[in-house]
Amino acid sequence: MIISFDIILLFISALTLAVYPFISKNRVENLSFVTSSLILLIGIFVNFYNPTTFYTKIASFHIATSNISAMIYAVGIISMIFVYIEGKKIQRNIPYEIYTLISFLTLGTIKIASGTVNLMMLYLIFEFISITSVILIAGMFGEKITSCTALKYIISSSLGSIIMLISIAMFYLQTGDIMLPKMADTKISEIGFLMLLMSIFIKIGITPFHIVFCDIYSSLRFSALNVINTLPKIAGIFGLYWIFSYTKISLKLSTILLFFSIFGIIFTSFRAIRQVCVKRIIAHSGAVNLGIILTYLLCSKISIYIVTYFTISYIVANLLLSISLILLSDKNQNSFTITSIISGNKFLYLCFLVSILSLIGIPPMLGFFAKLQIIKEVIIYQNYWYITVFAIVLSSILGSYYYLKLPVAFSTKNQNLDKTEKLEEFHIILITILALFISTGFVLFI
């Protein structure tokens, strides 16, 4: 299965390089054809370097990886539909290269999700995704504001790439190899492993690196935001899964990473309380969910099925959120706030609310069951499970505190969130505190 998939990617890359001279040069997006194809070609050839361990372990996850690939294909197709819908809504012609770029981004995500133990292959595919994402940000709707956004994305992604290359060099100097199972369990390998993880954290926006993504998201249209918020994050989640599944880290390093992720969950949740811009809320919500999946990956035993289930719940909520925001928004999205949603279509507002409740893990939404499954695994396979469970529950409660303002404002005639009655604020805080104790007790005794 994996070899045939590589051959398909190789064929697509070769075909792209062949037709490039016949494509008009009047659009900057055409540059991505050669760049992405060359990176993909190099990555495929690197993948064939000592692939025995890689293919042997992937064979045991044949069914799971097939489901993951189907899910990512669906996300890519739906993202193209969202781009087309928003292009028609704002009466702009979307360049045909944009759909090709989303296809490339989908293929790169599938390649990482299918699994790799070659660090250079991992680096090249992440670079492939980063370059494609940058050109998507800069060229999707041809707006001047997105040029600065693309520059911010380039700087943050380049920083992650430099750190990843340094970590790969450290592994090679220590072990003489770049395959994950052969990494020596020494001090320099732990430092290199930590740098490798930090590089991926930067690329996908785990706290505190999500602050850059808040500025990036606030400048994008919702269809572009949907692409950047789904496919690269899927690649990052499964990239982290394959790294943790092939390596055994020390208890000290595992504890450091665990408290790092717990701090990120709590810090981001508190920071999201005062947010009004919907796009910044999406960035904070993504950082919280990435922190939660990181706490699960630090368990002594992890399963690709739970990672896939959590990813599906996250992606479904994001897709529902994106389509409701695309249809609710107008041409000027820079001033798009919670009040704009409430004053719009009531059914679309309901879709928005359902997706948000799923993202923060409120029952009976899909996100609740995904987080509940992770909490059960954390209690069984983690040492500091009580702190982790408290952080996950607290993040949901803090999210509920903010989003409980939406029904309050929705039910009142005055839809300005800044003028909510103090008594209603007191009721929200009281409900939040009670829900914290009830939820914590429910999780501990379930």
Short mmCIF file of N, CA and C in Angstrom, two decimals, residues 71-230:
data_model
loop_
_atom_site.label_atom_id
_atom_site.label_comp_id
_atom_site.label_asym_id
_atom_site.label_seq_id
_atom_site.Cartn_x
_atom_site.Cartn_y
_atom_site.Cartn_z
N MET A 71 -10.14 10.12 5.52
CA MET A 71 -10.57 11.32 6.25
C MET A 71 -9.86 12.56 5.71
N ILE A 72 -8.56 12.46 5.47
CA ILE A 72 -7.80 13.62 4.99
C ILE A 72 -8.22 14.00 3.57
N TYR A 73 -8.47 12.99 2.73
CA TYR A 73 -9.00 13.28 1.39
C TYR A 73 -10.31 14.06 1.49
N ALA A 74 -11.20 13.63 2.39
CA ALA A 74 -12.49 14.31 2.56
C ALA A 74 -12.30 15.75 3.02
N VAL A 75 -11.37 15.95 3.96
CA VAL A 75 -11.10 17.31 4.44
C VAL A 75 -10.58 18.19 3.31
N GLY A 76 -9.68 17.64 2.47
CA GLY A 76 -9.17 18.40 1.34
C GLY A 76 -10.25 18.80 0.36
N ILE A 77 -11.13 17.86 0.03
CA ILE A 77 -12.22 18.15 -0.92
C ILE A 77 -13.18 19.18 -0.34
N ILE A 78 -13.55 19.02 0.94
CA ILE A 78 -14.45 19.97 1.57
C ILE A 78 -13.82 21.36 1.64
N SER A 79 -12.52 21.42 1.90
CA SER A 79 -11.83 22.72 1.94
C SER A 79 -11.88 23.41 0.58
N MET A 80 -11.73 22.64 -0.50
CA MET A 80 -11.86 23.23 -1.84
C MET A 80 -13.27 23.78 -2.06
N ILE A 81 -14.28 23.05 -1.60
CA ILE A 81 -15.66 23.51 -1.74
C ILE A 81 -15.87 24.81 -0.96
N PHE A 82 -15.30 24.90 0.24
CA PHE A 82 -15.43 26.12 1.04
C PHE A 82 -14.78 27.31 0.33
N VAL A 83 -13.61 27.07 -0.27
CA VAL A 83 -12.94 28.15 -1.01
C VAL A 83 -13.80 28.61 -2.17
N TYR A 84 -14.38 27.66 -2.88
CA TYR A 84 -15.25 28.00 -4.02
C TYR A 84 -16.47 28.79 -3.56
N ILE A 85 -17.09 28.36 -2.45
CA ILE A 85 -18.29 29.04 -1.93
C ILE A 85 -17.96 30.48 -1.53
N GLU A 86 -16.85 30.66 -0.81
CA GLU A 86 -16.51 32.02 -0.38
C GLU A 86 -16.10 32.89 -1.57
N GLY A 87 -15.44 32.30 -2.57
CA GLY A 87 -15.11 33.07 -3.77
C GLY A 87 -16.36 33.59 -4.47
N LYS A 88 -17.37 32.74 -4.57
CA LYS A 88 -18.64 33.17 -5.18
C LYS A 88 -19.34 34.21 -4.31
N LYS A 89 -19.23 34.05 -2.99
CA LYS A 89 -19.92 34.96 -2.07
C LYS A 89 -19.36 36.37 -2.15
N ILE A 90 -18.04 36.49 -2.26
CA ILE A 90 -17.43 37.82 -2.33
C ILE A 90 -17.19 38.26 -3.77
N GLN A 91 -17.66 37.44 -4.73
CA GLN A 91 -17.61 37.77 -6.16
C GLN A 91 -16.16 37.97 -6.63
N ARG A 92 -15.34 36.98 -6.35
CA ARG A 92 -13.96 36.98 -6.82
C ARG A 92 -13.65 35.64 -7.47
N ASN A 93 -12.85 35.70 -8.52
CA ASN A 93 -12.43 34.48 -9.20
C ASN A 93 -11.20 33.91 -8.49
N ILE A 94 -11.34 32.70 -7.99
CA ILE A 94 -10.22 32.04 -7.30
C ILE A 94 -9.29 31.45 -8.35
N PRO A 95 -7.97 31.76 -8.32
CA PRO A 95 -7.04 31.16 -9.28
C PRO A 95 -7.09 29.64 -9.23
N TYR A 96 -7.01 29.01 -10.40
CA TYR A 96 -7.12 27.56 -10.44
C TYR A 96 -5.97 26.88 -9.72
N GLU A 97 -4.84 27.59 -9.57
CA GLU A 97 -3.70 27.00 -8.85
C GLU A 97 -4.01 26.75 -7.38
N ILE A 98 -4.96 27.52 -6.82
CA ILE A 98 -5.29 27.36 -5.41
C ILE A 98 -5.79 25.95 -5.13
N TYR A 99 -6.63 25.43 -6.00
CA TYR A 99 -7.17 24.08 -5.81
C TYR A 99 -6.06 23.04 -5.95
N THR A 100 -5.10 23.30 -6.83
CA THR A 100 -3.95 22.39 -6.95
C THR A 100 -3.10 22.43 -5.69
N LEU A 101 -2.92 23.62 -5.12
CA LEU A 101 -2.15 23.75 -3.90
C LEU A 101 -2.81 23.01 -2.74
N ILE A 102 -4.12 23.12 -2.64
CA ILE A 102 -4.83 22.38 -1.59
C ILE A 102 -4.68 20.88 -1.79
N SER A 103 -4.66 20.44 -3.06
CA SER A 103 -4.43 19.02 -3.35
C SER A 103 -3.04 18.60 -2.90
N PHE A 104 -2.03 19.43 -3.18
CA PHE A 104 -0.67 19.14 -2.73
C PHE A 104 -0.60 19.09 -1.20
N LEU A 105 -1.27 20.05 -0.55
CA LEU A 105 -1.28 20.08 0.90
C LEU A 105 -1.93 18.82 1.47
N THR A 106 -2.99 18.36 0.82
CA THR A 106 -3.66 17.13 1.24
C THR A 106 -2.74 15.92 1.09
N LEU A 107 -2.03 15.83 -0.02
CA LEU A 107 -1.11 14.71 -0.24
C LEU A 107 0.02 14.70 0.78
N GLY A 108 0.57 15.89 1.09
CA GLY A 108 1.62 15.95 2.10
C GLY A 108 1.14 15.53 3.47
N THR A 109 -0.08 15.93 3.81
CA THR A 109 -0.66 15.54 5.10
C THR A 109 -0.87 14.03 5.17
N ILE A 110 -1.35 13.44 4.07
CA ILE A 110 -1.54 11.98 4.03
C ILE A 110 -0.21 11.27 4.19
N LYS A 111 0.83 11.81 3.60
CA LYS A 111 2.15 11.17 3.67
C LYS A 111 2.65 11.10 5.11
N ILE A 112 2.48 12.18 5.87
CA ILE A 112 2.90 12.17 7.27
C ILE A 112 1.98 11.28 8.10
N ALA A 113 0.68 11.35 7.86
CA ALA A 113 -0.27 10.54 8.63
C ALA A 113 -0.07 9.05 8.39
N SER A 114 0.41 8.69 7.18
CA SER A 114 0.66 7.27 6.88
C SER A 114 1.84 6.73 7.67
N GLY A 115 2.71 7.61 8.14
CA GLY A 115 3.79 7.19 9.01
C GLY A 115 5.15 7.29 8.36
N THR A 116 6.15 7.71 9.14
CA THR A 116 7.53 7.74 8.69
C THR A 116 8.45 7.69 9.90
N VAL A 117 9.56 6.99 9.75
CA VAL A 117 10.57 6.94 10.80
C VAL A 117 11.85 7.63 10.35
N ASN A 118 11.84 8.16 9.14
CA ASN A 118 13.00 8.86 8.60
C ASN A 118 12.87 10.34 8.91
N LEU A 119 13.80 10.88 9.70
CA LEU A 119 13.70 12.26 10.14
C LEU A 119 13.83 13.24 8.98
N MET A 120 14.68 12.93 8.00
CA MET A 120 14.82 13.82 6.86
C MET A 120 13.54 13.84 6.03
N MET A 121 12.90 12.68 5.91
CA MET A 121 11.62 12.63 5.22
C MET A 121 10.58 13.48 5.96
N LEU A 122 10.58 13.39 7.28
CA LEU A 122 9.65 14.18 8.09
C LEU A 122 9.90 15.68 7.88
N TYR A 123 11.16 16.07 7.86
CA TYR A 123 11.50 17.48 7.65
C TYR A 123 11.05 17.97 6.27
N LEU A 124 11.31 17.17 5.24
CA LEU A 124 10.97 17.59 3.88
C LEU A 124 9.46 17.71 3.68
N ILE A 125 8.70 16.79 4.26
CA ILE A 125 7.25 16.87 4.11
C ILE A 125 6.70 18.07 4.87
N PHE A 126 7.24 18.36 6.05
CA PHE A 126 6.80 19.56 6.77
C PHE A 126 7.15 20.83 6.00
N GLU A 127 8.31 20.84 5.34
CA GLU A 127 8.66 21.99 4.50
C GLU A 127 7.71 22.09 3.31
N PHE A 128 7.37 20.96 2.75
CA PHE A 128 6.41 20.92 1.65
C PHE A 128 5.08 21.53 2.07
N ILE A 129 4.61 21.17 3.26
CA ILE A 129 3.35 21.71 3.78
C ILE A 129 3.48 23.21 4.07
N SER A 130 4.62 23.62 4.63
CA SER A 130 4.81 25.04 4.97
C SER A 130 4.83 25.92 3.73
N ILE A 131 5.57 25.51 2.71
CA ILE A 131 5.65 26.31 1.48
C ILE A 131 4.28 26.42 0.82
N THR A 132 3.58 25.30 0.76
CA THR A 132 2.24 25.32 0.17
C THR A 132 1.30 26.22 0.96
N SER A 133 1.39 26.17 2.29
CA SER A 133 0.52 27.00 3.13
C SER A 133 0.82 28.48 2.96
N VAL A 134 2.10 28.82 2.85
CA VAL A 134 2.49 30.22 2.67
C VAL A 134 1.91 30.79 1.39
N ILE A 135 2.02 30.05 0.30
CA ILE A 135 1.52 30.55 -0.98
C ILE A 135 -0.01 30.59 -0.97
N LEU A 136 -0.63 29.66 -0.26
CA LEU A 136 -2.08 29.71 -0.11
C LEU A 136 -2.51 30.98 0.63
N ILE A 137 -1.79 31.32 1.70
CA ILE A 137 -2.12 32.51 2.47
C ILE A 137 -1.95 33.77 1.63
N ALA A 138 -0.86 33.83 0.86
CA ALA A 138 -0.54 35.04 0.11
C ALA A 138 -1.36 35.20 -1.16
N GLY A 139 -1.82 34.10 -1.76
CA GLY A 139 -2.42 34.21 -3.08
C GLY A 139 -3.83 33.75 -3.24
N MET A 140 -4.52 33.40 -2.14
CA MET A 140 -5.86 32.83 -2.31
C MET A 140 -6.85 33.87 -2.80
N PHE A 141 -6.86 35.06 -2.16
CA PHE A 141 -7.83 36.08 -2.54
C PHE A 141 -7.17 37.36 -3.05
N GLY A 142 -5.85 37.37 -3.12
CA GLY A 142 -5.16 38.51 -3.70
C GLY A 142 -5.27 39.78 -2.90
N GLU A 143 -5.42 39.71 -1.58
CA GLU A 143 -5.54 40.88 -0.75
C GLU A 143 -4.17 41.28 -0.20
N LYS A 144 -3.96 42.59 -0.05
CA LYS A 144 -2.66 43.08 0.39
C LYS A 144 -2.35 42.68 1.83
N ILE A 145 -3.39 42.60 2.65
CA ILE A 145 -3.18 42.30 4.07
C ILE A 145 -2.58 40.92 4.27
N THR A 146 -2.83 40.01 3.34
CA THR A 146 -2.33 38.65 3.51
C THR A 146 -0.84 38.53 3.22
N SER A 147 -0.23 39.54 2.60
CA SER A 147 1.21 39.49 2.36
C SER A 147 1.98 39.56 3.67
N CYS A 148 1.57 40.47 4.57
CA CYS A 148 2.19 40.54 5.89
C CYS A 148 1.93 39.26 6.68
N THR A 149 0.74 38.72 6.53
CA THR A 149 0.41 37.47 7.21
C THR A 149 1.30 36.34 6.73
N ALA A 150 1.51 36.26 5.41
CA ALA A 150 2.39 35.23 4.86
C ALA A 150 3.81 35.39 5.37
N LEU A 151 4.26 36.64 5.54
CA LEU A 151 5.61 36.88 6.05
C LEU A 151 5.74 36.38 7.49
N LYS A 152 4.73 36.62 8.31
CA LYS A 152 4.75 36.11 9.69
C LYS A 152 4.80 34.59 9.70
N TYR A 153 4.03 33.97 8.81
CA TYR A 153 4.02 32.51 8.73
C TYR A 153 5.38 31.99 8.28
N ILE A 154 6.01 32.68 7.33
CA ILE A 154 7.33 32.27 6.84
C ILE A 154 8.35 32.33 7.97
N ILE A 155 8.34 33.42 8.75
CA ILE A 155 9.31 33.58 9.83
C ILE A 155 9.15 32.48 10.88
N SER A 156 7.91 32.25 11.32
CA SER A 156 7.68 31.22 12.35
C SER A 156 8.01 29.83 11.82
N SER A 157 7.62 29.55 10.57
CA SER A 157 7.90 28.24 9.98
C SER A 157 9.40 28.04 9.77
N SER A 158 10.10 29.10 9.37
CA SER A 158 11.55 29.00 9.17
C SER A 158 12.26 28.72 10.49
N LEU A 159 11.80 29.35 11.56
CA LEU A 159 12.39 29.08 12.88
C LEU A 159 12.22 27.62 13.25
N GLY A 160 11.02 27.08 13.02
CA GLY A 160 10.80 25.66 13.28
C GLY A 160 11.66 24.76 12.42
N SER A 161 11.86 25.14 11.16
CA SER A 161 12.69 24.33 10.25
C SER A 161 14.14 24.31 10.69
N ILE A 162 14.66 25.47 11.13
CA ILE A 162 16.05 25.54 11.59
C ILE A 162 16.25 24.65 12.81
N ILE A 163 15.33 24.73 13.76
CA ILE A 163 15.44 23.90 14.96
C ILE A 163 15.35 22.42 14.61
N MET A 164 14.48 22.07 13.67
CA MET A 164 14.35 20.67 13.26
C MET A 164 15.63 20.17 12.60
N LEU A 165 16.24 20.97 11.75
CA LEU A 165 17.50 20.57 11.10
C LEU A 165 18.61 20.38 12.12
N ILE A 166 18.69 21.27 13.12
CA ILE A 166 19.71 21.13 14.16
C ILE A 166 19.50 19.83 14.94
N SER A 167 18.25 19.52 15.26
CA SER A 167 17.97 18.28 16.00
C SER A 167 18.34 17.05 15.18
N ILE A 168 18.05 17.08 13.87
CA ILE A 168 18.41 15.95 13.00
C ILE A 168 19.93 15.80 12.94
N ALA A 169 20.65 16.93 12.86
CA ALA A 169 22.12 16.88 12.85
C ALA A 169 22.66 16.29 14.15
N MET A 170 22.05 16.63 15.27
CA MET A 170 22.48 16.08 16.56
C MET A 170 22.24 14.58 16.62
N PHE A 171 21.11 14.12 16.11
CA PHE A 171 20.84 12.68 16.08
C PHE A 171 21.86 11.95 15.21
N TYR A 172 22.17 12.54 14.06
CA TYR A 172 23.10 11.88 13.13
C TYR A 172 24.51 11.81 13.72
N LEU A 173 24.95 12.88 14.39
CA LEU A 173 26.27 12.87 15.01
C LEU A 173 26.36 11.85 16.14
N GLN A 174 25.26 11.64 16.85
CA GLN A 174 25.26 10.73 17.98
C GLN A 174 25.13 9.27 17.55
N THR A 175 24.26 8.99 16.58
CA THR A 175 23.93 7.61 16.23
C THR A 175 24.45 7.19 14.86
N GLY A 176 24.81 8.15 14.00
CA GLY A 176 25.21 7.81 12.65
C GLY A 176 24.05 7.43 11.76
N ASP A 177 22.83 7.76 12.18
CA ASP A 177 21.64 7.41 11.42
C ASP A 177 20.57 8.47 11.67
N ILE A 178 19.56 8.49 10.80
CA ILE A 178 18.46 9.44 10.97
C ILE A 178 17.12 8.71 11.08
N MET A 179 17.16 7.45 11.50
CA MET A 179 15.94 6.67 11.70
C MET A 179 15.55 6.74 13.18
N LEU A 180 14.29 6.98 13.47
CA LEU A 180 13.82 7.17 14.84
C LEU A 180 14.12 5.98 15.76
N PRO A 181 13.93 4.72 15.36
CA PRO A 181 14.18 3.61 16.29
C PRO A 181 15.64 3.46 16.70
N LYS A 182 16.57 4.05 15.95
CA LYS A 182 17.99 3.87 16.23
C LYS A 182 18.58 5.02 17.05
N MET A 183 17.76 5.91 17.52
CA MET A 183 18.28 7.01 18.32
C MET A 183 18.77 6.50 19.67
N ALA A 184 19.98 6.88 20.03
CA ALA A 184 20.56 6.43 21.29
C ALA A 184 19.92 7.19 22.45
N ASP A 185 19.75 6.48 23.56
CA ASP A 185 19.14 7.07 24.75
C ASP A 185 20.22 7.75 25.59
N THR A 186 20.70 8.89 25.09
CA THR A 186 21.75 9.64 25.77
C THR A 186 21.27 11.07 25.99
N LYS A 187 22.09 11.82 26.67
CA LYS A 187 21.72 13.20 27.00
C LYS A 187 21.55 14.05 25.76
N ILE A 188 22.46 13.92 24.81
CA ILE A 188 22.37 14.73 23.60
C ILE A 188 21.16 14.32 22.76
N SER A 189 20.80 13.05 22.80
CA SER A 189 19.61 12.61 22.07
C SER A 189 18.34 13.18 22.70
N GLU A 190 18.32 13.30 24.03
CA GLU A 190 17.16 13.89 24.69
C GLU A 190 17.02 15.36 24.33
N ILE A 191 18.15 16.06 24.28
CA ILE A 191 18.11 17.47 23.87
C ILE A 191 17.64 17.59 22.43
N GLY A 192 18.18 16.72 21.57
CA GLY A 192 17.75 16.74 20.18
C GLY A 192 16.29 16.37 20.02
N PHE A 193 15.83 15.41 20.83
CA PHE A 193 14.42 15.01 20.78
C PHE A 193 13.52 16.16 21.21
N LEU A 194 13.93 16.88 22.26
CA LEU A 194 13.16 18.03 22.72
C LEU A 194 13.12 19.13 21.66
N MET A 195 14.24 19.36 20.98
CA MET A 195 14.27 20.36 19.90
C MET A 195 13.40 19.93 18.73
N LEU A 196 13.39 18.63 18.42
CA LEU A 196 12.53 18.14 17.35
C LEU A 196 11.06 18.39 17.66
N LEU A 197 10.67 18.12 18.90
CA LEU A 197 9.28 18.37 19.30
C LEU A 197 8.96 19.86 19.25
N MET A 198 9.88 20.70 19.73
CA MET A 198 9.63 22.14 19.73
C MET A 198 9.46 22.68 18.31
N SER A 199 10.20 22.12 17.37
CA SER A 199 10.07 22.58 15.98
C SER A 199 8.67 22.28 15.44
N ILE A 200 8.13 21.12 15.79
CA ILE A 200 6.76 20.79 15.36
C ILE A 200 5.74 21.65 16.10
N PHE A 201 6.01 21.92 17.39
CA PHE A 201 5.11 22.80 18.14
C PHE A 201 5.00 24.17 17.49
N ILE A 202 6.14 24.69 17.02
CA ILE A 202 6.14 26.00 16.36
C ILE A 202 5.34 25.95 15.07
N LYS A 203 5.49 24.86 14.32
CA LYS A 203 4.84 24.77 13.01
C LYS A 203 3.32 24.63 13.11
N ILE A 204 2.83 24.00 14.18
CA ILE A 204 1.38 23.77 14.27
C ILE A 204 0.71 24.67 15.30
N GLY A 205 1.49 25.43 16.08
CA GLY A 205 0.89 26.42 16.96
C GLY A 205 0.45 25.92 18.32
N ILE A 206 1.28 25.12 18.98
CA ILE A 206 1.00 24.74 20.37
C ILE A 206 1.49 25.86 21.29
N THR A 207 0.77 26.10 22.38
CA THR A 207 1.12 27.15 23.33
C THR A 207 2.57 27.01 23.77
N PRO A 208 3.35 28.11 23.82
CA PRO A 208 3.00 29.52 23.62
C PRO A 208 3.17 30.01 22.18
N PHE A 209 3.46 29.11 21.26
CA PHE A 209 3.72 29.53 19.88
C PHE A 209 2.43 29.86 19.12
N HIS A 210 1.29 29.64 19.76
CA HIS A 210 0.01 29.95 19.09
C HIS A 210 -0.22 31.45 18.99
N ILE A 211 0.55 32.26 19.73
CA ILE A 211 0.36 33.71 19.70
C ILE A 211 0.59 34.25 18.29
N VAL A 212 1.57 33.68 17.59
CA VAL A 212 1.81 34.09 16.20
C VAL A 212 0.62 33.72 15.33
N PHE A 213 0.05 32.54 15.58
CA PHE A 213 -1.10 32.10 14.78
C PHE A 213 -2.33 32.96 15.03
N CYS A 214 -2.44 33.58 16.21
CA CYS A 214 -3.57 34.50 16.45
C CYS A 214 -3.52 35.66 15.48
N ASP A 215 -2.34 36.24 15.27
CA ASP A 215 -2.20 37.34 14.32
C ASP A 215 -2.41 36.86 12.89
N ILE A 216 -1.93 35.66 12.58
CA ILE A 216 -2.08 35.13 11.22
C ILE A 216 -3.56 34.86 10.92
N TYR A 217 -4.25 34.22 11.84
CA TYR A 217 -5.66 33.88 11.62
C TYR A 217 -6.52 35.13 11.48
N SER A 218 -6.21 36.17 12.25
CA SER A 218 -7.05 37.37 12.23
C SER A 218 -6.99 38.10 10.89
N SER A 219 -6.00 37.80 10.05
CA SER A 219 -5.87 38.46 8.75
C SER A 219 -6.39 37.62 7.60
N LEU A 220 -6.83 36.39 7.87
CA LEU A 220 -7.25 35.49 6.80
C LEU A 220 -8.76 35.47 6.66
N ARG A 221 -9.21 35.15 5.46
CA ARG A 221 -10.63 34.85 5.27
C ARG A 221 -10.90 33.44 5.79
N PHE A 222 -12.17 33.17 6.06
CA PHE A 222 -12.51 31.95 6.79
C PHE A 222 -12.21 30.68 5.99
N SER A 223 -12.33 30.72 4.67
CA SER A 223 -12.01 29.53 3.89
C SER A 223 -10.51 29.24 3.93
N ALA A 224 -9.68 30.30 3.85
CA ALA A 224 -8.24 30.12 3.98
C ALA A 224 -7.87 29.68 5.39
N LEU A 225 -8.54 30.26 6.38
CA LEU A 225 -8.30 29.87 7.77
C LEU A 225 -8.63 28.40 7.98
N ASN A 226 -9.70 27.93 7.35
CA ASN A 226 -10.09 26.53 7.49
C ASN A 226 -9.00 25.60 6.97
N VAL A 227 -8.40 25.95 5.83
CA VAL A 227 -7.34 25.11 5.26
C VAL A 227 -6.14 25.07 6.19
N ILE A 228 -5.70 26.24 6.67
CA ILE A 228 -4.51 26.32 7.52
C ILE A 228 -4.77 25.71 8.90
N ASN A 229 -6.02 25.72 9.34
CA ASN A 229 -6.35 25.24 10.68
C ASN A 229 -6.64 23.74 10.73
N THR A 230 -6.73 23.08 9.58
CA THR A 230 -7.06 21.65 9.58
C THR A 230 -5.91 20.78 9.07
#
